[in-house]
Short mmCIF file of C-alpha atoms in Angstrom, two decimals:
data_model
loop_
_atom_site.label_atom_id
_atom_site.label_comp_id
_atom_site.label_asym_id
_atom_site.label_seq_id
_atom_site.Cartn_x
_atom_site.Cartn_y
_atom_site.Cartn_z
CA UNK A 1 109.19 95.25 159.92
CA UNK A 2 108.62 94.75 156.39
CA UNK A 3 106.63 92.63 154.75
CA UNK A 4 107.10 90.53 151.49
CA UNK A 5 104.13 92.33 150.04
CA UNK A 6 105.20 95.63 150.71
CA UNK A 7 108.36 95.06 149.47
CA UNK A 8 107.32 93.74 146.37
CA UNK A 9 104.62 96.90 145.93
CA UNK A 10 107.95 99.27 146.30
CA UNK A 11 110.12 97.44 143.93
CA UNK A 12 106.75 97.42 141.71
CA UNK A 13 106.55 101.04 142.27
CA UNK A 14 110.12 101.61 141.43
CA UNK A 15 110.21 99.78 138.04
CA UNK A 16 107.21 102.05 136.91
CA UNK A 17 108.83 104.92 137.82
CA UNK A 18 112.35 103.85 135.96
CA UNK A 19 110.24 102.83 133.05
CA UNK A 20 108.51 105.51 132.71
CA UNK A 21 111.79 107.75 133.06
CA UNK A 22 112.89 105.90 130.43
CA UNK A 23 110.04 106.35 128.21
CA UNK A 24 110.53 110.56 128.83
CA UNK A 25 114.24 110.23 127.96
CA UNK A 26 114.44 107.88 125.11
CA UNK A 27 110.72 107.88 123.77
CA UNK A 28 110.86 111.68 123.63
CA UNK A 29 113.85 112.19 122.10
CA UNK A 30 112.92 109.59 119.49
CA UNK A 31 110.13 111.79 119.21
CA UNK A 32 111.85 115.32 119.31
CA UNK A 33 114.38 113.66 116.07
CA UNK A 34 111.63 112.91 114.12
CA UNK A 35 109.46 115.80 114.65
CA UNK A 36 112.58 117.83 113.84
CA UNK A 37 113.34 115.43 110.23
CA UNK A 38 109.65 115.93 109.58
CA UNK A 39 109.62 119.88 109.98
CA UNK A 40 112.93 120.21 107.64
CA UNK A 41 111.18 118.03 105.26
CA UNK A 42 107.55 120.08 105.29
CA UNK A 43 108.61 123.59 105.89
CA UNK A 44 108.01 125.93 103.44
CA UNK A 45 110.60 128.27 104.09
CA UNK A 46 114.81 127.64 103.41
CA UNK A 47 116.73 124.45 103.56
CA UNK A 48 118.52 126.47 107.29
CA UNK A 49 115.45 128.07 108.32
CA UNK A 50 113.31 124.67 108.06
CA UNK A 51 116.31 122.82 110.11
CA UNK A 52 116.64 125.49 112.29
CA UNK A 53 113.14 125.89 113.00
CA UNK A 54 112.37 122.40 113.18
CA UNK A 55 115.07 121.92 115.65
CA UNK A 56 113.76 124.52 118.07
CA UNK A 57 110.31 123.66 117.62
CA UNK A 58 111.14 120.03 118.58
CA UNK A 59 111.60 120.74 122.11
CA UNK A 60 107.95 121.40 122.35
CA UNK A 61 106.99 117.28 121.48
CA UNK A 62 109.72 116.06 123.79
CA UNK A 63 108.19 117.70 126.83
CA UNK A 64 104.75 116.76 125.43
CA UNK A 65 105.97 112.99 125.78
CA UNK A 66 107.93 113.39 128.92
CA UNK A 67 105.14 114.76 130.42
CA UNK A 68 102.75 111.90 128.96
CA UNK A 69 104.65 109.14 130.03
CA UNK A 70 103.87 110.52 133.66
CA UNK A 71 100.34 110.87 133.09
CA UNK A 72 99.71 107.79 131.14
CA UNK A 73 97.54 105.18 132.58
CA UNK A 74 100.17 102.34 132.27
CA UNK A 75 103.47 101.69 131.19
CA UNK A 76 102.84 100.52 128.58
CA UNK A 77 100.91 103.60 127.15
CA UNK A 78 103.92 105.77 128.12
CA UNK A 79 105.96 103.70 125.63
CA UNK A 80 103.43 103.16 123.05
CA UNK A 81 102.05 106.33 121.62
CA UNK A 82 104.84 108.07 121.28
CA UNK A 83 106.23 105.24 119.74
CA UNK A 84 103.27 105.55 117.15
CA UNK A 85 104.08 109.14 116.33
CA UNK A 86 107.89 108.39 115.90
CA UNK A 87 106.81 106.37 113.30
CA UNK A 88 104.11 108.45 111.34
CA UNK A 89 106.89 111.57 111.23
CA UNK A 90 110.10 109.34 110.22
CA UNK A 91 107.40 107.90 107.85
CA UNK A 92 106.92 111.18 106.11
CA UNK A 93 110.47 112.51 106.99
CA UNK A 94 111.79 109.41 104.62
CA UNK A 95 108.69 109.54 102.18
CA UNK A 96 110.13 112.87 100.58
CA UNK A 97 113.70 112.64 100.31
CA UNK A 98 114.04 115.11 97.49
CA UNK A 99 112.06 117.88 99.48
CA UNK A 100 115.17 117.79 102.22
CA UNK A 101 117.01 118.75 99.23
CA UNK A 102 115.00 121.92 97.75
CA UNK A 103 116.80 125.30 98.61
#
Protein backbone atom coordinates (compact mmCIF):
# COMPACT_ATOMS: atom_id res chain seq x y z
CA UNK A 1 0.00 0.00 0.00
CA UNK A 2 0.91 3.45 -0.55
CA UNK A 3 2.03 5.80 1.54
CA UNK A 4 1.27 9.62 1.89
CA UNK A 5 4.94 10.28 1.34
CA UNK A 6 5.32 8.37 -1.61
CA UNK A 7 2.51 9.71 -3.08
CA UNK A 8 3.39 13.09 -2.59
CA UNK A 9 7.25 12.28 -4.02
CA UNK A 10 5.28 10.99 -7.39
CA UNK A 11 2.99 13.87 -7.75
CA UNK A 12 6.34 15.95 -6.91
CA UNK A 13 8.00 14.03 -9.56
CA UNK A 14 5.26 14.55 -12.00
CA UNK A 15 4.99 18.39 -11.73
CA UNK A 16 8.82 18.56 -12.55
CA UNK A 17 8.50 16.60 -15.32
CA UNK A 18 5.26 18.70 -16.76
CA UNK A 19 7.19 21.80 -15.95
CA UNK A 20 9.95 21.07 -17.42
CA UNK A 21 7.98 19.86 -20.66
CA UNK A 22 6.67 22.99 -20.59
CA UNK A 23 9.77 24.89 -20.38
CA UNK A 24 11.07 22.67 -23.81
CA UNK A 25 7.81 23.57 -25.59
CA UNK A 26 7.12 27.11 -24.77
CA UNK A 27 10.63 28.37 -23.48
CA UNK A 28 12.19 27.02 -26.67
CA UNK A 29 10.05 28.21 -29.02
CA UNK A 30 10.20 31.64 -27.39
CA UNK A 31 13.67 31.05 -27.94
CA UNK A 32 13.69 29.57 -31.58
CA UNK A 33 11.31 33.19 -32.55
CA UNK A 34 13.76 35.29 -31.33
CA UNK A 35 16.83 33.70 -32.45
CA UNK A 36 15.12 33.63 -35.86
CA UNK A 37 14.05 37.89 -35.52
CA UNK A 38 17.63 38.31 -34.41
CA UNK A 39 19.32 36.41 -37.45
CA UNK A 40 16.96 38.41 -40.10
CA UNK A 41 17.97 41.46 -38.33
CA UNK A 42 22.06 40.67 -38.26
CA UNK A 43 22.57 38.74 -41.39
CA UNK A 44 24.55 40.09 -43.85
CA UNK A 45 23.18 38.57 -46.75
CA UNK A 46 19.32 39.40 -48.47
CA UNK A 47 16.19 40.49 -46.74
CA UNK A 48 14.84 36.26 -47.93
CA UNK A 49 18.06 34.71 -47.42
CA UNK A 50 18.51 36.28 -43.74
CA UNK A 51 14.69 35.10 -42.96
CA UNK A 52 15.18 32.04 -44.52
CA UNK A 53 18.31 31.26 -42.94
CA UNK A 54 17.43 32.46 -39.68
CA UNK A 55 14.40 30.35 -39.72
CA UNK A 56 16.26 27.12 -40.37
CA UNK A 57 19.01 27.90 -38.20
CA UNK A 58 16.51 28.42 -35.31
CA UNK A 59 15.79 24.88 -34.88
CA UNK A 60 19.25 24.44 -33.61
CA UNK A 61 18.44 26.86 -30.12
CA UNK A 62 15.09 25.18 -29.63
CA UNK A 63 16.62 21.74 -29.17
CA UNK A 64 19.48 23.43 -27.27
CA UNK A 65 16.70 24.57 -24.67
CA UNK A 66 14.58 21.50 -24.84
CA UNK A 67 17.38 19.61 -24.11
CA UNK A 68 18.48 22.09 -21.17
CA UNK A 69 15.41 22.16 -19.46
CA UNK A 70 16.06 18.28 -18.95
CA UNK A 71 19.42 18.70 -17.76
CA UNK A 72 18.98 21.70 -15.64
CA UNK A 73 19.48 21.41 -12.00
CA UNK A 74 15.98 22.78 -11.05
CA UNK A 75 12.98 24.00 -12.46
CA UNK A 76 13.49 26.87 -12.12
CA UNK A 77 16.79 27.00 -14.20
CA UNK A 78 14.92 25.24 -17.04
CA UNK A 79 12.66 28.32 -17.19
CA UNK A 80 15.11 30.93 -16.46
CA UNK A 81 17.97 31.02 -18.86
CA UNK A 82 16.34 30.64 -21.71
CA UNK A 83 14.14 33.15 -20.61
CA UNK A 84 17.35 35.43 -20.36
CA UNK A 85 18.36 34.79 -23.93
CA UNK A 86 14.75 35.44 -25.28
CA UNK A 87 15.27 38.63 -24.03
CA UNK A 88 18.92 39.65 -25.11
CA UNK A 89 17.86 38.51 -28.99
CA UNK A 90 14.23 40.29 -29.05
CA UNK A 91 16.40 43.05 -27.44
CA UNK A 92 18.57 43.38 -30.47
CA UNK A 93 15.87 42.02 -32.92
CA UNK A 94 13.77 45.40 -31.85
CA UNK A 95 16.99 47.63 -31.34
CA UNK A 96 17.46 47.79 -35.27
CA UNK A 97 14.27 48.10 -36.87
CA UNK A 98 15.55 49.74 -40.00
CA UNK A 99 18.16 46.85 -40.62
CA UNK A 100 14.90 44.33 -41.07
CA UNK A 101 14.22 46.70 -43.76
CA UNK A 102 17.65 46.84 -45.88
CA UNK A 103 17.39 44.71 -49.18
Amino acid sequence: MATAASRTSRLHHALDVAVRTAAAAVAGYAVAHAFAACMAVVLPFARPDRVAAGTLLSFIPWVLVALHAFAARSAWRAWWRPGVAFVVMMAVALAFPDAGLRP
